[in-house]
PDB file of C-alpha atoms in Angstrom:
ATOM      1  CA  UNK A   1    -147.989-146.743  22.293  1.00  0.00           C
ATOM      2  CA  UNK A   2    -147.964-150.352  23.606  1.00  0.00           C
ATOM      3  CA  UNK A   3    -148.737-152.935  22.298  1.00  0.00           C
ATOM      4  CA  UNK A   4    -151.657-154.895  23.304  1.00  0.00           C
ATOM      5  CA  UNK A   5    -152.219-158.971  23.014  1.00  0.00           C
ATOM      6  CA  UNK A   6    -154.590-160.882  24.183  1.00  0.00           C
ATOM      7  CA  UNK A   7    -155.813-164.807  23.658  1.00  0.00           C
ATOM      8  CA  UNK A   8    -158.633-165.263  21.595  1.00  0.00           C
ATOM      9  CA  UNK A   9    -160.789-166.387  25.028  1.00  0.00           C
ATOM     10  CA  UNK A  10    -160.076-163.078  26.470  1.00  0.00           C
ATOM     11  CA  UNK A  11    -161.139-160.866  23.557  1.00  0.00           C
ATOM     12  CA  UNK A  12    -164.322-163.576  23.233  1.00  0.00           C
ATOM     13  CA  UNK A  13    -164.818-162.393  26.871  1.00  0.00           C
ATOM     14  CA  UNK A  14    -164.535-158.502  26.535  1.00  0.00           C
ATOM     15  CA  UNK A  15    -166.388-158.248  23.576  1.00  0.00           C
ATOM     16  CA  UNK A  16    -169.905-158.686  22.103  1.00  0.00           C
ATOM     17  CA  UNK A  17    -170.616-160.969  19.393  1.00  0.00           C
ATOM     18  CA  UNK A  18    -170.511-158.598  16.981  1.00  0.00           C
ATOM     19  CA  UNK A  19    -167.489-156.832  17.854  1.00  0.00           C
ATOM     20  CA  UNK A  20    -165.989-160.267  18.136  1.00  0.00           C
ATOM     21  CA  UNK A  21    -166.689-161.305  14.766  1.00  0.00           C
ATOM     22  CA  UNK A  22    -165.591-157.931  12.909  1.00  0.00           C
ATOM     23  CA  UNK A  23    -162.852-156.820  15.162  1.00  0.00           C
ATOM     24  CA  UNK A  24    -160.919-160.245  15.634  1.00  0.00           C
ATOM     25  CA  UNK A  25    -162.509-162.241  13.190  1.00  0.00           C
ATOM     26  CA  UNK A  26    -162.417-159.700   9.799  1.00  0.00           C
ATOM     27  CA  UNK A  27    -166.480-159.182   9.455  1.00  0.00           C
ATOM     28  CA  UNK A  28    -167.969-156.260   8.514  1.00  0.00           C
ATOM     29  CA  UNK A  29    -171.190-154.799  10.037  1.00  0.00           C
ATOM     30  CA  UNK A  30    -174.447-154.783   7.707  1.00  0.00           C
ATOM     31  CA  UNK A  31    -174.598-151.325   6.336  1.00  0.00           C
ATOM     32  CA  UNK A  32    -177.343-148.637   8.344  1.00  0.00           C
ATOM     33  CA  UNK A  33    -177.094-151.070  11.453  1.00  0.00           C
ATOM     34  CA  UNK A  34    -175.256-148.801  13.787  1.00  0.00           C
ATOM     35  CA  UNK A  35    -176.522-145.366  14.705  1.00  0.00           C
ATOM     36  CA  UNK A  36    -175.034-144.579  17.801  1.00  0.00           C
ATOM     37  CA  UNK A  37    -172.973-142.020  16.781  1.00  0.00           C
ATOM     38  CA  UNK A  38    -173.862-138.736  18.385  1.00  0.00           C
ATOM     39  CA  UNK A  39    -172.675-135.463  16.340  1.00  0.00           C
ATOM     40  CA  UNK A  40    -171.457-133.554  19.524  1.00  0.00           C
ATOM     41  CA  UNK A  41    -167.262-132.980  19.958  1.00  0.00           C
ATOM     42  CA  UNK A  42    -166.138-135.997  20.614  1.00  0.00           C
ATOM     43  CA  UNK A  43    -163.316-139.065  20.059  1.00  0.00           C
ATOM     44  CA  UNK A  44    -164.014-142.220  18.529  1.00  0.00           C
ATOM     45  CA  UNK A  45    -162.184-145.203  20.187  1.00  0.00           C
ATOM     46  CA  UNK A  46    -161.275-148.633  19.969  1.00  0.00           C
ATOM     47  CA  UNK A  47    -163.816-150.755  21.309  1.00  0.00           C
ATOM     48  CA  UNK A  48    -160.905-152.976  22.468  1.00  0.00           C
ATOM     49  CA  UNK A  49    -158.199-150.680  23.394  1.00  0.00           C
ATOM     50  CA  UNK A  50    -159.949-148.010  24.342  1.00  0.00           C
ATOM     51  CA  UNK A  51    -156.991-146.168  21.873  1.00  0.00           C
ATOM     52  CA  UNK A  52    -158.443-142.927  20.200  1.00  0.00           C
ATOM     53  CA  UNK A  53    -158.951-142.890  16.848  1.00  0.00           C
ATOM     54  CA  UNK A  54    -160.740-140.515  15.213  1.00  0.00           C
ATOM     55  CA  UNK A  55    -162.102-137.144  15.757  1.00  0.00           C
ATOM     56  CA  UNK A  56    -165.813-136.466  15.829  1.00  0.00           C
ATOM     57  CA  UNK A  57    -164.298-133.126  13.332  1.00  0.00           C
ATOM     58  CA  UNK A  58    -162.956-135.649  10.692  1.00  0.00           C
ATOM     59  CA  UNK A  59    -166.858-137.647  10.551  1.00  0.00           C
ATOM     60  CA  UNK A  60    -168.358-137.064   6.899  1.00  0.00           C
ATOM     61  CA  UNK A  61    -171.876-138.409   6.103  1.00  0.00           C
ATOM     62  CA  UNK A  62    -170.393-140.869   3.217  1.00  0.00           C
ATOM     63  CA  UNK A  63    -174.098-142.232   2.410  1.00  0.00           C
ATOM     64  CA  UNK A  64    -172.287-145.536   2.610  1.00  0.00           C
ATOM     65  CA  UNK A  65    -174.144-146.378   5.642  1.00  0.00           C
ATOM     66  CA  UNK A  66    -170.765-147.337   7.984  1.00  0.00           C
ATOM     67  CA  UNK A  67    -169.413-143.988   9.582  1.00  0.00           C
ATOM     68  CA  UNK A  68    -167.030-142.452   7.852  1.00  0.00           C
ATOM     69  CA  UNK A  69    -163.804-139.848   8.698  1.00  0.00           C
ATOM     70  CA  UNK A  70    -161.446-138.365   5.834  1.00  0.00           C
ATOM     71  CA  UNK A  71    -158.570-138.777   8.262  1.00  0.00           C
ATOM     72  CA  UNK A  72    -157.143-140.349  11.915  1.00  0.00           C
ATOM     73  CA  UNK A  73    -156.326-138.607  15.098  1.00  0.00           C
ATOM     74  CA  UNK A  74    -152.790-139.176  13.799  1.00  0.00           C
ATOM     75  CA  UNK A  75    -150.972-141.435  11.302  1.00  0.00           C
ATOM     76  CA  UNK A  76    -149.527-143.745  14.042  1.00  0.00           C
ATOM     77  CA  UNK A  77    -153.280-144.527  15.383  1.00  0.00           C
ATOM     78  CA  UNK A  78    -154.133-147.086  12.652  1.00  0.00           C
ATOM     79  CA  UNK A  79    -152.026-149.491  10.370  1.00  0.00           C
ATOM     80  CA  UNK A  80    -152.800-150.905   6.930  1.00  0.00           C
ATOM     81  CA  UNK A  81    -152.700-153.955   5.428  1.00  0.00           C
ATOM     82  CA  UNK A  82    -153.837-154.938   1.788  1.00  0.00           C
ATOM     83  CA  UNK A  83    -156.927-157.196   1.978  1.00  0.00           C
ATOM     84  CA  UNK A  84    -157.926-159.212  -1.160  1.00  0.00           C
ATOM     85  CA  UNK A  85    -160.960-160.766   0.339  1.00  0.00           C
ATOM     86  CA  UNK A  86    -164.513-160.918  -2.351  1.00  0.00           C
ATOM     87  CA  UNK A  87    -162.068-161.112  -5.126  1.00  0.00           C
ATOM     88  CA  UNK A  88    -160.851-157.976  -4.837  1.00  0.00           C
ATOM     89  CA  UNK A  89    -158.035-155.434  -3.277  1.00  0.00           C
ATOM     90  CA  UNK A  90    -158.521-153.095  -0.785  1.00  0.00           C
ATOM     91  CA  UNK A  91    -156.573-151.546   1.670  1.00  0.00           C
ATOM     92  CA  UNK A  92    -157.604-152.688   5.519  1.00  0.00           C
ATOM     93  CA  UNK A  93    -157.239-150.486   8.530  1.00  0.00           C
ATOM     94  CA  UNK A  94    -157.176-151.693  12.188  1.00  0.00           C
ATOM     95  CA  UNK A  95    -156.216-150.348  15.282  1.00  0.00           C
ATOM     96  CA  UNK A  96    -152.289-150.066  15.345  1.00  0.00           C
ATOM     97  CA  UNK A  97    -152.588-150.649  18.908  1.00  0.00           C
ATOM     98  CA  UNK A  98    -154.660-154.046  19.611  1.00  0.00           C
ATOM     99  CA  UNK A  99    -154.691-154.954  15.887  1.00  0.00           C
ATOM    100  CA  UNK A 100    -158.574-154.701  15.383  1.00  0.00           C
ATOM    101  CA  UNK A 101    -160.204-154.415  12.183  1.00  0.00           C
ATOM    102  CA  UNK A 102    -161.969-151.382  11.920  1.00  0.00           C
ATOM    103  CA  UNK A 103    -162.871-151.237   8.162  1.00  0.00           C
ATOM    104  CA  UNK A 104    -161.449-150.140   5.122  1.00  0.00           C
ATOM    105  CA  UNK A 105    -159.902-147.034   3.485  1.00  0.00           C
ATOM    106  CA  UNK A 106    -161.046-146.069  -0.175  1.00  0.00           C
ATOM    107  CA  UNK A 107    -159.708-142.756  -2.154  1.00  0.00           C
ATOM    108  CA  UNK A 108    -163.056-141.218  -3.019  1.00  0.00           C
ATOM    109  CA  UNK A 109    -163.214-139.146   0.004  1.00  0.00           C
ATOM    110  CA  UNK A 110    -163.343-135.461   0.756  1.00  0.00           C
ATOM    111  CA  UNK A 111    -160.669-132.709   1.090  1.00  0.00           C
ATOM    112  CA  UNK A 112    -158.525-132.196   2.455  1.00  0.00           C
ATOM    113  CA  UNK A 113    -157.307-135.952   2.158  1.00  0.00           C
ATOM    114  CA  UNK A 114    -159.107-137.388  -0.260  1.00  0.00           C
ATOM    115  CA  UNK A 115    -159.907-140.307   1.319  1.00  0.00           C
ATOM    116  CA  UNK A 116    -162.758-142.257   2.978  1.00  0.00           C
ATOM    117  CA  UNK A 117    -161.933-144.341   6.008  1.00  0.00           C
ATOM    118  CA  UNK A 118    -165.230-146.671   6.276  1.00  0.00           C
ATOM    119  CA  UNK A 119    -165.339-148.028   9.416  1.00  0.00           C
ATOM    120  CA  UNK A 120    -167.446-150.437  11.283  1.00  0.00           C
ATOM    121  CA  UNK A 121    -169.112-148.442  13.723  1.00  0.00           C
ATOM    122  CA  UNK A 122    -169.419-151.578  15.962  1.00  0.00           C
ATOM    123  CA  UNK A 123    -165.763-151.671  16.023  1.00  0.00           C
ATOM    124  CA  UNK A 124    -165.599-148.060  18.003  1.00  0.00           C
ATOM    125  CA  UNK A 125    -166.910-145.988  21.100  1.00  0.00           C
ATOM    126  CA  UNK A 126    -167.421-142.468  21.323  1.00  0.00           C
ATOM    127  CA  UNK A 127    -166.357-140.310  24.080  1.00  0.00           C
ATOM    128  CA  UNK A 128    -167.662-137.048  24.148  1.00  0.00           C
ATOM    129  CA  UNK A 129    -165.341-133.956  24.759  1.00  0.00           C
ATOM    130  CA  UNK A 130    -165.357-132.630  28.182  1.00  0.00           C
TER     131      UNK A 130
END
């Protein structure tokens, strides 16, 4: 997968507001704000890549209020990085391609991982299957 870079004037310009602020600037969405998220077959992509992510099979209803998956497409789709932010740890995922923030990845989630990936549903598209 390549890389992508790109100055922060040319992100500014893809992206909304929003987007801008959680996927190059670290924010999180307010929980509940984003319900675009249809529950047909489907990926879920970068909104600045355009690199899939997750599978609309991996979605769990989390009752976080962010969308949540128990795993990636694949390993390689997403990085990790500890995040000690609010005066605590947690373990940051973004997009291993453009380096977006996407969210966060907890281990209270559901088999067969075990884990919740709690995105920011700003910080994705969905493409339905074809």
């Amino acid at each position: 997968m390549d890389k992508i870079v790109k100055t922060d004037a040319e992100w500014r310009e893809k992206l909304s507001d929003l987007a801008y602020k959680v996927t190059r600037k670290h924010g999180t969405e307010r929980a509940g704000t984003h319900e675009n998220f249809p529950k047909d077959p489907g990926t879920y992509m970068c909104v600045c890549c355009g690199a899939p992510l997750f599978d609309q099979s991996a979605k769990f209803e989390s009752g976080t209020g962010w969308p949540s998956f128990y795993q990636p497409i694949a390993p390689e789709v997403v990085g990790e990085t500890v995040d000690r932010s609010f005066f605590m740890k947690r373990t940051e995922v973004h997009c291993a391609r453009c380096d977006a923030h996407l969210g966060h990845v907890f281990p209270d989630g559901p088999p067969p991982t075990g884990l919740r990936y709690c995105m920011n549903g700003v910080a994705m598209t969905f493409t339905p299957e074809t």
